Short mmCIF file of C-alpha atoms and ligand atoms in Angstrom, two decimals:
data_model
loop_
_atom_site.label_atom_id
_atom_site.label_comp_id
_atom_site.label_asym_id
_atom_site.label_seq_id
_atom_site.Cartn_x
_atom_site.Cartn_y
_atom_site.Cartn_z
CA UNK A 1 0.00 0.00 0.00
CA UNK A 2 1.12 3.18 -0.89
CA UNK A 3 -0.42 6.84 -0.22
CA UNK A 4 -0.85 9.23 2.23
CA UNK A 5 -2.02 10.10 5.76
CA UNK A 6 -4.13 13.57 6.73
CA UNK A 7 -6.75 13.53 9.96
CA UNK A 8 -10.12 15.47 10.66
CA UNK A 9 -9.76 18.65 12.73
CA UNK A 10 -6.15 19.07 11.00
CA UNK A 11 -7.76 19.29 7.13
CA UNK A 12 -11.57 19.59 7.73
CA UNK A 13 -12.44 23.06 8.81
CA UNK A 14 -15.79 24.03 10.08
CA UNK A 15 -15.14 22.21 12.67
CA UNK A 16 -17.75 20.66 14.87
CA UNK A 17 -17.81 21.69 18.99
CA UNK A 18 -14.43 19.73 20.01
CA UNK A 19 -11.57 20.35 23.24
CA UNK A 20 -9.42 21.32 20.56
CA UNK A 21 -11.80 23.56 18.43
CA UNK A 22 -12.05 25.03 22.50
CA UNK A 23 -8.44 25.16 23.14
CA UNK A 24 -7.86 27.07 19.88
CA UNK A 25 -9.79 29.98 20.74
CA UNK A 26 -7.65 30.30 24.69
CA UNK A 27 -5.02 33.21 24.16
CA UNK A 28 -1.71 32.06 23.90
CA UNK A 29 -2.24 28.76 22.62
CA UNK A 30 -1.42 28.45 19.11
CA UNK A 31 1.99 29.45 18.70
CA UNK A 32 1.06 31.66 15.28
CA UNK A 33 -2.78 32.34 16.72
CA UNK A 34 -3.88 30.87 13.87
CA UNK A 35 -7.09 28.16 14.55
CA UNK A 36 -8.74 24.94 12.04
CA UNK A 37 -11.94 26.64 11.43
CA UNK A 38 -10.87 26.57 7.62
CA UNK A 39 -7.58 24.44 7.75
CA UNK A 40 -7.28 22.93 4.12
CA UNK A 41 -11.13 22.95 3.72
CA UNK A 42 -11.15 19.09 3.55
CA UNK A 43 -14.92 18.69 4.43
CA UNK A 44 -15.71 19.99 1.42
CA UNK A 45 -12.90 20.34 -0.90
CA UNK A 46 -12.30 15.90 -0.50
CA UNK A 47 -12.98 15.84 -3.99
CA UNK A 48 -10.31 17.79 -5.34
CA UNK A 49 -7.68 15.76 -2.62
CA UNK A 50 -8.68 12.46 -3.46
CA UNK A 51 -8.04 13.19 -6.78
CA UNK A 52 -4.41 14.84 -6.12
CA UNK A 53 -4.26 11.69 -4.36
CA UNK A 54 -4.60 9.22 -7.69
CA UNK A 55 -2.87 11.78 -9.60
CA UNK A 56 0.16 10.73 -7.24
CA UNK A 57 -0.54 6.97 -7.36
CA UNK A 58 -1.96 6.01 -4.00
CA UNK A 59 -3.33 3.13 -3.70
CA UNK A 60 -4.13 3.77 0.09
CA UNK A 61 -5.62 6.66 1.98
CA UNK A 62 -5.52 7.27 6.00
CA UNK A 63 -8.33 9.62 7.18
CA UNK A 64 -9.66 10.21 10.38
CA UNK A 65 -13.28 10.82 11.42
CA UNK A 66 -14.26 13.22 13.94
CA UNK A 67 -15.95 11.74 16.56
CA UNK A 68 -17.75 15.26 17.40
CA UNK A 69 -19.39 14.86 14.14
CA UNK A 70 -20.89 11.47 14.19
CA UNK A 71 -21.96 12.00 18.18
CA UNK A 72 -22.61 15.66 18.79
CA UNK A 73 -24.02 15.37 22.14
CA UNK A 74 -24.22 12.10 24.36
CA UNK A 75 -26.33 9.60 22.71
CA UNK A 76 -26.95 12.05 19.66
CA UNK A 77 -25.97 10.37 16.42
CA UNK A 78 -25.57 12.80 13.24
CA UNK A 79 -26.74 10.38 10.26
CA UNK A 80 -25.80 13.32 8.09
CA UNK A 81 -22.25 13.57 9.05
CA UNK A 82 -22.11 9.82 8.45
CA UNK A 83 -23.19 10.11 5.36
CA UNK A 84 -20.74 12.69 4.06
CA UNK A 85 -17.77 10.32 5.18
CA UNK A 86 -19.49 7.46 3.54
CA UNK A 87 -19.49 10.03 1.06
CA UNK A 88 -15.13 10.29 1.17
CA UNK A 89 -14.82 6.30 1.24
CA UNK A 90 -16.72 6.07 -1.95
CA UNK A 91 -14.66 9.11 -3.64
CA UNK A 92 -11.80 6.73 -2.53
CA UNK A 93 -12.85 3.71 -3.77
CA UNK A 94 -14.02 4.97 -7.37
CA UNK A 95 -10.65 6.33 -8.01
CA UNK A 96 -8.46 2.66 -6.63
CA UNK A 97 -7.51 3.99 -3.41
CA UNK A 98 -7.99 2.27 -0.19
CA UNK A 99 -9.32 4.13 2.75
CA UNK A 100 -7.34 3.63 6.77
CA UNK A 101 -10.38 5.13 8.76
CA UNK A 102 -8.88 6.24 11.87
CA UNK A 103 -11.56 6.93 14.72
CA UNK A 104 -10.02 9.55 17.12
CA UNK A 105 -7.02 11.44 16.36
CA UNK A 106 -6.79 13.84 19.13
CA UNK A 107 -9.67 15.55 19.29
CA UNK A 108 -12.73 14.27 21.93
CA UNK A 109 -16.43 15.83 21.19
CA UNK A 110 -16.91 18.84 23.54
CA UNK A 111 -19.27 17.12 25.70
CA UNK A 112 -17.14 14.26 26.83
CA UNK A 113 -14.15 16.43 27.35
CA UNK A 114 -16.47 18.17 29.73
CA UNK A 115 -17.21 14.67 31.51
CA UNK A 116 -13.30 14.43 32.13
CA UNK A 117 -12.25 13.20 28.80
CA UNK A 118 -10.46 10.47 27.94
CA UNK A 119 -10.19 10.23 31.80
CA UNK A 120 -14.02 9.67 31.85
CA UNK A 121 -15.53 6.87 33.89
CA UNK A 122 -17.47 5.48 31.07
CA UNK A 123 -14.97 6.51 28.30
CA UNK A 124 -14.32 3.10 27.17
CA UNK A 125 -18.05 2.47 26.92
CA UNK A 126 -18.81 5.81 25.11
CA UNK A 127 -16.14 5.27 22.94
CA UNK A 128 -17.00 1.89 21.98
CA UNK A 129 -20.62 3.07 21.20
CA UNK A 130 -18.91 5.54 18.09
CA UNK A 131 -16.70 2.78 17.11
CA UNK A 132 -19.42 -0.14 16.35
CA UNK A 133 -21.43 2.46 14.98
CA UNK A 134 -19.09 3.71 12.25
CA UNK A 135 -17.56 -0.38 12.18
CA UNK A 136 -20.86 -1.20 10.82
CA UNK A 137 -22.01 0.85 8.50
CA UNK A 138 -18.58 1.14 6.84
CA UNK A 139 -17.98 -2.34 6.67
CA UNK A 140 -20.97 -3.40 4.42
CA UNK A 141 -20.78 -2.48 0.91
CA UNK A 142 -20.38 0.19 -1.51
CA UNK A 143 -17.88 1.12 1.44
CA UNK A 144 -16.29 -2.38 2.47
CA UNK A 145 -14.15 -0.81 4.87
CA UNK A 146 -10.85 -3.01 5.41
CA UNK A 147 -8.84 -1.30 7.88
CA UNK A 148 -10.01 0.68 10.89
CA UNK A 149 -7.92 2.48 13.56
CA UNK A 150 -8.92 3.15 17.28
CA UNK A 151 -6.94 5.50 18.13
CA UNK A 152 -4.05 7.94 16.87
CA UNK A 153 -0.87 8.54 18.81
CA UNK A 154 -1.95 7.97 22.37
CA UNK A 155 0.84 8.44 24.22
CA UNK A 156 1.18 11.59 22.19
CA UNK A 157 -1.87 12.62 23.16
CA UNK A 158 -1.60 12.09 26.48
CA UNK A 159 1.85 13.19 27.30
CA UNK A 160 1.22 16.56 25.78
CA UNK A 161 -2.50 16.77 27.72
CA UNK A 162 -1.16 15.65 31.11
CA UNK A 163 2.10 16.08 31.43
CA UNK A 164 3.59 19.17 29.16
CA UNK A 165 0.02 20.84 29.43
CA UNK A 166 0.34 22.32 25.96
CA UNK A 167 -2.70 20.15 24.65
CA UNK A 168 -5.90 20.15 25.92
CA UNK A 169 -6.74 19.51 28.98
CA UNK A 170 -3.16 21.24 29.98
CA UNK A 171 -2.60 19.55 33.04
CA UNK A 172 1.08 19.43 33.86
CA UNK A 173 3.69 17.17 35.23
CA UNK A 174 0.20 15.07 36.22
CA UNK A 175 1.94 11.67 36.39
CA UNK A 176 -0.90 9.93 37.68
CA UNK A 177 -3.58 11.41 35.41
CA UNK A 178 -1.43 9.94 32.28
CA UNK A 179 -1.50 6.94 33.83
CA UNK A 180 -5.27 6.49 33.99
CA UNK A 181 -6.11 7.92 30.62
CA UNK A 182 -3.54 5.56 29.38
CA UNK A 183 -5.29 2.88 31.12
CA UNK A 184 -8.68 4.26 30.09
CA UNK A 185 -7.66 4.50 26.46
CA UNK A 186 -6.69 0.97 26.08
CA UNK A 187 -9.97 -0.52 28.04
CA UNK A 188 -11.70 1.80 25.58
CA UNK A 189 -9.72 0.05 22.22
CA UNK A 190 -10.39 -3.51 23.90
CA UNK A 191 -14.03 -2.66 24.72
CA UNK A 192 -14.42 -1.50 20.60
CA UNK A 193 -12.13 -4.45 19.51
CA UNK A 194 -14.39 -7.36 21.40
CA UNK A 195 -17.55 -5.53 20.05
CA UNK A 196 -16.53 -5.47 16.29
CA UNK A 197 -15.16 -9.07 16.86
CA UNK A 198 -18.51 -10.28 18.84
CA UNK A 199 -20.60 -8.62 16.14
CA UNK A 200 -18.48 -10.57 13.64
CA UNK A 201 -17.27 -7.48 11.74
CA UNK A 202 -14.96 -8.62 9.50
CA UNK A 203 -12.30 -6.18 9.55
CA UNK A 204 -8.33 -5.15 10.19
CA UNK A 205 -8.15 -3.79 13.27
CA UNK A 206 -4.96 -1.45 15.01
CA UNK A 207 -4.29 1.50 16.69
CA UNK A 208 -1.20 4.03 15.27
CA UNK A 209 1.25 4.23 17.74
CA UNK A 210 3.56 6.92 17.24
CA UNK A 211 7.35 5.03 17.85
CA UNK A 212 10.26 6.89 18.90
CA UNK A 213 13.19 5.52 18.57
CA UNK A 214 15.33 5.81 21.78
CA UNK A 215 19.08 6.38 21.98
CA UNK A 216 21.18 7.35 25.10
CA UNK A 217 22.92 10.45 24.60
CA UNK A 218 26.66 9.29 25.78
CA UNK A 219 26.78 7.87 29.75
CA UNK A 220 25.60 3.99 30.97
CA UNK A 221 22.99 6.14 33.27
CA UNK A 222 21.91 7.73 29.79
CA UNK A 223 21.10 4.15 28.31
CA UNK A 224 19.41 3.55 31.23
CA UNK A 225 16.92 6.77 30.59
CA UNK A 226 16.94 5.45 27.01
CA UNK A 227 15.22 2.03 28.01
CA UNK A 228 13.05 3.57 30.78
CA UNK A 229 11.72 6.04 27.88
CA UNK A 230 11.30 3.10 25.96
CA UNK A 231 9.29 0.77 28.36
CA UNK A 232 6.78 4.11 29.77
CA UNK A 233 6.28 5.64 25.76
CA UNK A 234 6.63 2.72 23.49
CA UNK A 235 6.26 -0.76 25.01
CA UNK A 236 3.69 -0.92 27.92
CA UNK A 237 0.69 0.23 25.52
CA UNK A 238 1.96 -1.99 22.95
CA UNK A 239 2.14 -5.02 25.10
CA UNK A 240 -0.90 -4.48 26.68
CA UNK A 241 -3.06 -4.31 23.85
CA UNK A 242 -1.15 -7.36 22.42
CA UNK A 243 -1.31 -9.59 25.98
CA UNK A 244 -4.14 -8.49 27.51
CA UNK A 245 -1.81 -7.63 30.51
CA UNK A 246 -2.49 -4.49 31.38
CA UNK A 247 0.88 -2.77 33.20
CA UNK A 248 0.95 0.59 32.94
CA UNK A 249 3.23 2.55 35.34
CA UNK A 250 5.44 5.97 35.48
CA UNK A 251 7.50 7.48 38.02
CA UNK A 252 4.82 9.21 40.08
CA UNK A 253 1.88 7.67 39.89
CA UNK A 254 0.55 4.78 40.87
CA UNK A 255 0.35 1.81 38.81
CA UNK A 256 -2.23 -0.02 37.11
CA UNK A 257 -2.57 -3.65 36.37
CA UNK A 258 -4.84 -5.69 35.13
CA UNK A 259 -5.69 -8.98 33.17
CA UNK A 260 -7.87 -8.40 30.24
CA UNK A 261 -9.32 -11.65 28.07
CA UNK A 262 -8.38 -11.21 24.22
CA UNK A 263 -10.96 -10.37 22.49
CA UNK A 264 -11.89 -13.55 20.02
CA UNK A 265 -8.83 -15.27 21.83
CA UNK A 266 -6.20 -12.76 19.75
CA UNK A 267 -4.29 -9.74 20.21
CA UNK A 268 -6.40 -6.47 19.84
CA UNK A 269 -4.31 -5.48 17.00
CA UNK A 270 -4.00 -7.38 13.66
CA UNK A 271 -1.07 -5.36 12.50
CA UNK A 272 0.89 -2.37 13.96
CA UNK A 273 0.56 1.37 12.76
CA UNK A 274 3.13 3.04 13.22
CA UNK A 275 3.64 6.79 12.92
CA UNK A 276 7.29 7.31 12.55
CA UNK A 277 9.17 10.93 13.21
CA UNK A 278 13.04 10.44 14.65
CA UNK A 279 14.65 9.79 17.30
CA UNK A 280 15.17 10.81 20.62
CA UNK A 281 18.45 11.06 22.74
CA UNK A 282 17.90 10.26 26.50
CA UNK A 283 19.93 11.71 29.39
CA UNK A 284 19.63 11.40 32.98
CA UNK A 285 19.62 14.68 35.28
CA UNK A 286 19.14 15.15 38.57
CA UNK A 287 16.03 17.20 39.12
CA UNK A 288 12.09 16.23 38.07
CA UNK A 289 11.15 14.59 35.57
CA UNK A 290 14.72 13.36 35.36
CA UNK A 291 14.73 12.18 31.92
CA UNK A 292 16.14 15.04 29.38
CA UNK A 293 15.24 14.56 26.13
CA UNK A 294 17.56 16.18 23.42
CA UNK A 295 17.61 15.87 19.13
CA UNK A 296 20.55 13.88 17.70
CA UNK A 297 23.09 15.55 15.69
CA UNK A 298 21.97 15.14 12.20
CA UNK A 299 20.09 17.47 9.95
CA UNK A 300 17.03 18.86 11.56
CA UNK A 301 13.85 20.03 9.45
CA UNK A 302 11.86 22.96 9.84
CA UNK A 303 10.51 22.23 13.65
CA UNK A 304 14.36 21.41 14.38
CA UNK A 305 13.49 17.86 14.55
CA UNK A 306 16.42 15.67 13.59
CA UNK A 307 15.86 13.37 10.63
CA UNK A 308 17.36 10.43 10.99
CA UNK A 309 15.97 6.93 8.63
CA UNK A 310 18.05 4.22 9.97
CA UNK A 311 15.70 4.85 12.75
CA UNK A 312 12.90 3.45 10.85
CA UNK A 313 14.79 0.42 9.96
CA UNK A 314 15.97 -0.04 13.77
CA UNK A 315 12.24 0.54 14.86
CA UNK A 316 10.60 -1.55 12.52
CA UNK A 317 12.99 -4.65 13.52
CA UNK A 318 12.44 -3.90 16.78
CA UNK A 319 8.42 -3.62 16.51
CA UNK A 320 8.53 -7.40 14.41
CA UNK A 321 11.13 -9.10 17.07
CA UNK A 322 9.00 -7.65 20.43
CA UNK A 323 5.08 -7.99 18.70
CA UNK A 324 5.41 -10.55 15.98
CA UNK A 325 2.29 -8.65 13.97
CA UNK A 326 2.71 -7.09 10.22
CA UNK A 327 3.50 -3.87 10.13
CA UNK A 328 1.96 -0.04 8.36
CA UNK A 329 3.99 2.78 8.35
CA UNK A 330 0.53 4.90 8.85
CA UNK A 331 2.55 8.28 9.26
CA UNK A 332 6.33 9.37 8.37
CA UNK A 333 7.00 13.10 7.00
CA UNK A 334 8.26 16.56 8.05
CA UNK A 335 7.84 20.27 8.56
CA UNK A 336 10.00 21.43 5.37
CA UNK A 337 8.12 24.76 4.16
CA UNK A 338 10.83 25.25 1.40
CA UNK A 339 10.67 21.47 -0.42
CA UNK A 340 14.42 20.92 -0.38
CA UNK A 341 14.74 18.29 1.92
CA UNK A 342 11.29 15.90 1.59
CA UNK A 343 12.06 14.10 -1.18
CA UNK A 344 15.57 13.39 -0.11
CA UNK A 345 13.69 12.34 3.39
CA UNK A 346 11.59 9.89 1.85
CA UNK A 347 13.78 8.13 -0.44
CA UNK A 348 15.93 7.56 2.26
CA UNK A 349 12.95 6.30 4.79
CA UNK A 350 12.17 4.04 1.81
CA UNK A 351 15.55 2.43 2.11
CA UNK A 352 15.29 2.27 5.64
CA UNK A 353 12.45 0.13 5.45
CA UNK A 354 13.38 -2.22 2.55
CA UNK A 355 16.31 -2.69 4.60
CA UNK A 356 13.80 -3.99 7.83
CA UNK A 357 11.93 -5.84 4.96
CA UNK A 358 15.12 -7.74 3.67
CA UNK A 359 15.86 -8.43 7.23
CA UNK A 360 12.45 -10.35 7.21
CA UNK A 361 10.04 -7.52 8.58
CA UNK A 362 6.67 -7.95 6.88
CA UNK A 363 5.88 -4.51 6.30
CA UNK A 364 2.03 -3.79 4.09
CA UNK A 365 2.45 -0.01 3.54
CA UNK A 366 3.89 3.07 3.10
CA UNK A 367 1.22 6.19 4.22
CA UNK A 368 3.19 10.07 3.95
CA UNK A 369 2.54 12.54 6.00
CA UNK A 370 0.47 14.79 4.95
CA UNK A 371 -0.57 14.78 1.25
CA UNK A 372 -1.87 18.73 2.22
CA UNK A 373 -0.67 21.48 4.31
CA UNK A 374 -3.01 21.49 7.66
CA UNK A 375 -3.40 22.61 10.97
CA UNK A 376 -0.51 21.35 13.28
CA UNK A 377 -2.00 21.54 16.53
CA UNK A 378 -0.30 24.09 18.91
CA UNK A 379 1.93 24.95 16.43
CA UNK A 380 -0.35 26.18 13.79
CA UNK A 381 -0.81 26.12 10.93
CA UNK A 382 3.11 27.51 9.91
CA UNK A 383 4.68 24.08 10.05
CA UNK A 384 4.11 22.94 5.78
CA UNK A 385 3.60 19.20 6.16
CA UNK A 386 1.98 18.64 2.74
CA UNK A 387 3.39 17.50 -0.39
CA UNK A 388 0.93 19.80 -1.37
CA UNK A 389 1.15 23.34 -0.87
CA UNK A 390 -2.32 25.21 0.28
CA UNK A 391 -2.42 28.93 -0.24
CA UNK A 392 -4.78 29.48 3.46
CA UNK A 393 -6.10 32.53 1.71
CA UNK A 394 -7.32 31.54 -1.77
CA UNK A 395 -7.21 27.54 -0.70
CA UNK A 396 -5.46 26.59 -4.21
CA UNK A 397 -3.51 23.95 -4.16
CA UNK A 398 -0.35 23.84 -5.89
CA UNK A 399 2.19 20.26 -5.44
CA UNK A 400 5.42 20.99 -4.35
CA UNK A 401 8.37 19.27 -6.51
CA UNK A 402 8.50 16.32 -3.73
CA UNK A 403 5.34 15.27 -4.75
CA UNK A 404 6.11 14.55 -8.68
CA UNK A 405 9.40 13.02 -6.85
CA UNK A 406 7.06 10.17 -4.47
CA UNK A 407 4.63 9.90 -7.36
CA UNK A 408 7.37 8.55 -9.57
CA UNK A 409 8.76 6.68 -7.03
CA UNK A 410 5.42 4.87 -5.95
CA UNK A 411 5.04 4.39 -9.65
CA UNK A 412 8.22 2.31 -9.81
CA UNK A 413 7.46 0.60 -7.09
CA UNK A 414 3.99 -0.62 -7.89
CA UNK A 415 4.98 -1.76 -11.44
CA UNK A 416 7.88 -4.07 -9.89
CA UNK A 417 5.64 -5.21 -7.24
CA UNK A 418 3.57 -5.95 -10.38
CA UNK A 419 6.10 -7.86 -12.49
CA UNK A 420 7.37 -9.89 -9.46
CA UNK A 421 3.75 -11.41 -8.47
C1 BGC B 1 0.41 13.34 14.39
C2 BGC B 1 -0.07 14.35 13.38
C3 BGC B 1 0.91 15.50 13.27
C4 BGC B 1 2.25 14.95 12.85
C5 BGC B 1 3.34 16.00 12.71
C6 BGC B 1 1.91 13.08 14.33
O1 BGC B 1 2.42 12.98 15.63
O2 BGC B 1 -0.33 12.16 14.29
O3 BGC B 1 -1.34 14.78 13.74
O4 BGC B 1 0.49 16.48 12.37
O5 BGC B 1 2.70 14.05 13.81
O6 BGC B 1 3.64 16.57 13.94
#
């Protein structure tokens, strides 16, 4: 599978009442004040993008639907809303492209985040609800929805909600609340994984975890940060929704175990989605949280994040040896406003990952992030993300060089997948 990767509140505009659509309108937020009630005008410009998308060759695109759409207020279902994204599967479908639905990527409908958010008592019921609900009317045909994905990122989510506070709900340093909404976010995916298996949806299921890929930064106490950052960010989610064994700790809170059945006597996930960005170098210091987290050497793109491939490869090998379970690359891209480094960046992530595959990784897809410009949470909508540029005043679309660069390289790829089946 090749294509691209975009999500609701980031493209959409007019958005519906969500924390985020709340936390954009707070002073001081949004590092450029700038909020999604346009964005790339996705709701109703999908047309137009899906077909940029087959003009680059996708045969895959990940989407995500708002939740504060579909389920306005509690127990409130929008049939109209539905309809519109059954609306975007279709515009997929006619032109060979494969949607990812992805259910929540980091936005929660108004109401709940009132109710305490993803730290709600009955979130994993509530959530649950939206998922069946959107499992079954996207499964059955025209839309024959193949893949669907609980939830986006949560440990980003989380970390930046509870413990930085520059998400919604901006708690900070809140150790123990980022425990429980961890917690609470995987009862929620197991609760929505045994109903879709119960109701005998036939269907892919995974979350997209977003995978750093942890170095120390020099010292034997630094490698030790590196594999403590490692266990509390990457692996406990991961083996938890794999095992069943729920144990889910961090220094300062309390920790949480528990024994969940498998849902249809298999892990919760039938592949892994992973959202790759870089690495991070650990070192530890001697005052609270402890762990410093710093960029590696190498070039850095527009956010200063340090790109850095072989990190792909090394994460990939590591995701097959720990989970055994096929992976998609469901994100992997960069701020680079200018165009001079993407293409370069995704040739070389491309290598990175036939290099896992040689090594015996089973990997199904490729999904760039973003094929558009869009909103990048509290940063704005300054970072440029897309392969496509989006003028925010006029909303024309114009592809930047790196996209005739991936659309000739997915069209070399697909035609030697081709000739070698
Ligand atoms: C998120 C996207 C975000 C991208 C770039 C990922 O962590 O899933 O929503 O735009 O990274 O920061």
């Amino acid at each position: 599978m090749w294509g691209v990767a975009n999500s609701a509140f980031q493209v959409e505009g007019s958005p519906a009442d969500s924390d985020w659509r709340e936390w954009t309108k707070l002073p001081k937020k949004i590092a450029d004040a700038s909020d999604a009630e346009r964005a790339a005008e996705f709701w109703r410009r999908y047309p137009e993008d899906v077909a940029w998308a087959q003009k680059l060759g996708a045969n895959a695109f990940r989407f995500s639907i708002a939740w504060e759409r579909i389920n306005p207020r509690e127990g409130e279902w929008s049939e109209a809303a539905l309809a519109r994204y059954g609306k975007i599967i279709l515009e997929m479908r006619r032109r060979g492209i494969e949607p990812v639905l992805n259910l929540q990527h980091f936005a929660l409908p108004l109401w709940l985040a009132k109710r305490g958010g993803l730290r709600a008592d009955n979130f994993a019921e509530l959530f649950s609800a939206y998922a069946i609900k959107v499992a079954e009317k996207f499964t059955k045909a025209p839309y024959s929805l193949r893949y669907l994905i609980t939830f986006n990122e949560p440990m980003v989510m989380i970390h930046q909600g509870y413990l930085r506070g520059e998400w919604p709900p901006g708690d900070k340093d809140n150790a123990q609340a980022t425990i429980e909404a961890v917690a609470n976010v995987a009862r929620a995916h197991f609760l929505a994984t045994k109903k879709i298996r119960e109701a005998g949806i036939d269907i892919k299921l995974s979350i997209a975890k977003h995978w750093r890929h942890f170095e120390s930064a020099g010292g034997w106490l630094d490698d030790w940060a590196a594999k403590l950052s490692d266990w509390v960010f990457n692996d406990q989610l991961m083996k938890a929704l794999v095992t069943g064994r729920f144990f889910f700790w961090m220094p300062g809170s309390s920790l949480v175990r528990e024994e969940h059945a498998l849902p249809g006597g298999r892990s919760t996930l039938d592949f892994v989605g992973i959202n790759y960005y870089g690495r991070i170098l650990t070192k530890l210091v001697t005052h609270a949280p402890f762990i410093e987290i710093l960029e590696g050497p190498g070039p850095k793109n527009d956010l200063g994040w340090e790109i850095f491939p072989q990190g792909l490869d090394l994460s990939l090998r590591d995701v097959w040896q720990r989970y055994r379970l096929p992976i998609m690359i469901t994100e992997n891209g960069l701020a680079d406003a200018k165009d001079t480094q993407r293409a370069v960046f995704i040739r070389d992530h491309l290598t990175a990952l036939k290099n896992a595959q040689k090594a015996g990784v089973p990997v199904w897809g490729y999904l760039h992030w973003s094929l558009t410009d869009n909103f990048e949470w509290a940063l704005g909508l300054k970072p440029r993300f897309g392969l496509i540029d989006i003028d925010y005043v006029t909303q024309a679309r114009r592809p930047r060089p790196s996209f005739f660069e991936y659309r000739d390289l997915i069209a070399r790829e697909r035609a030697s997948a081709a000739k070698s089946r």
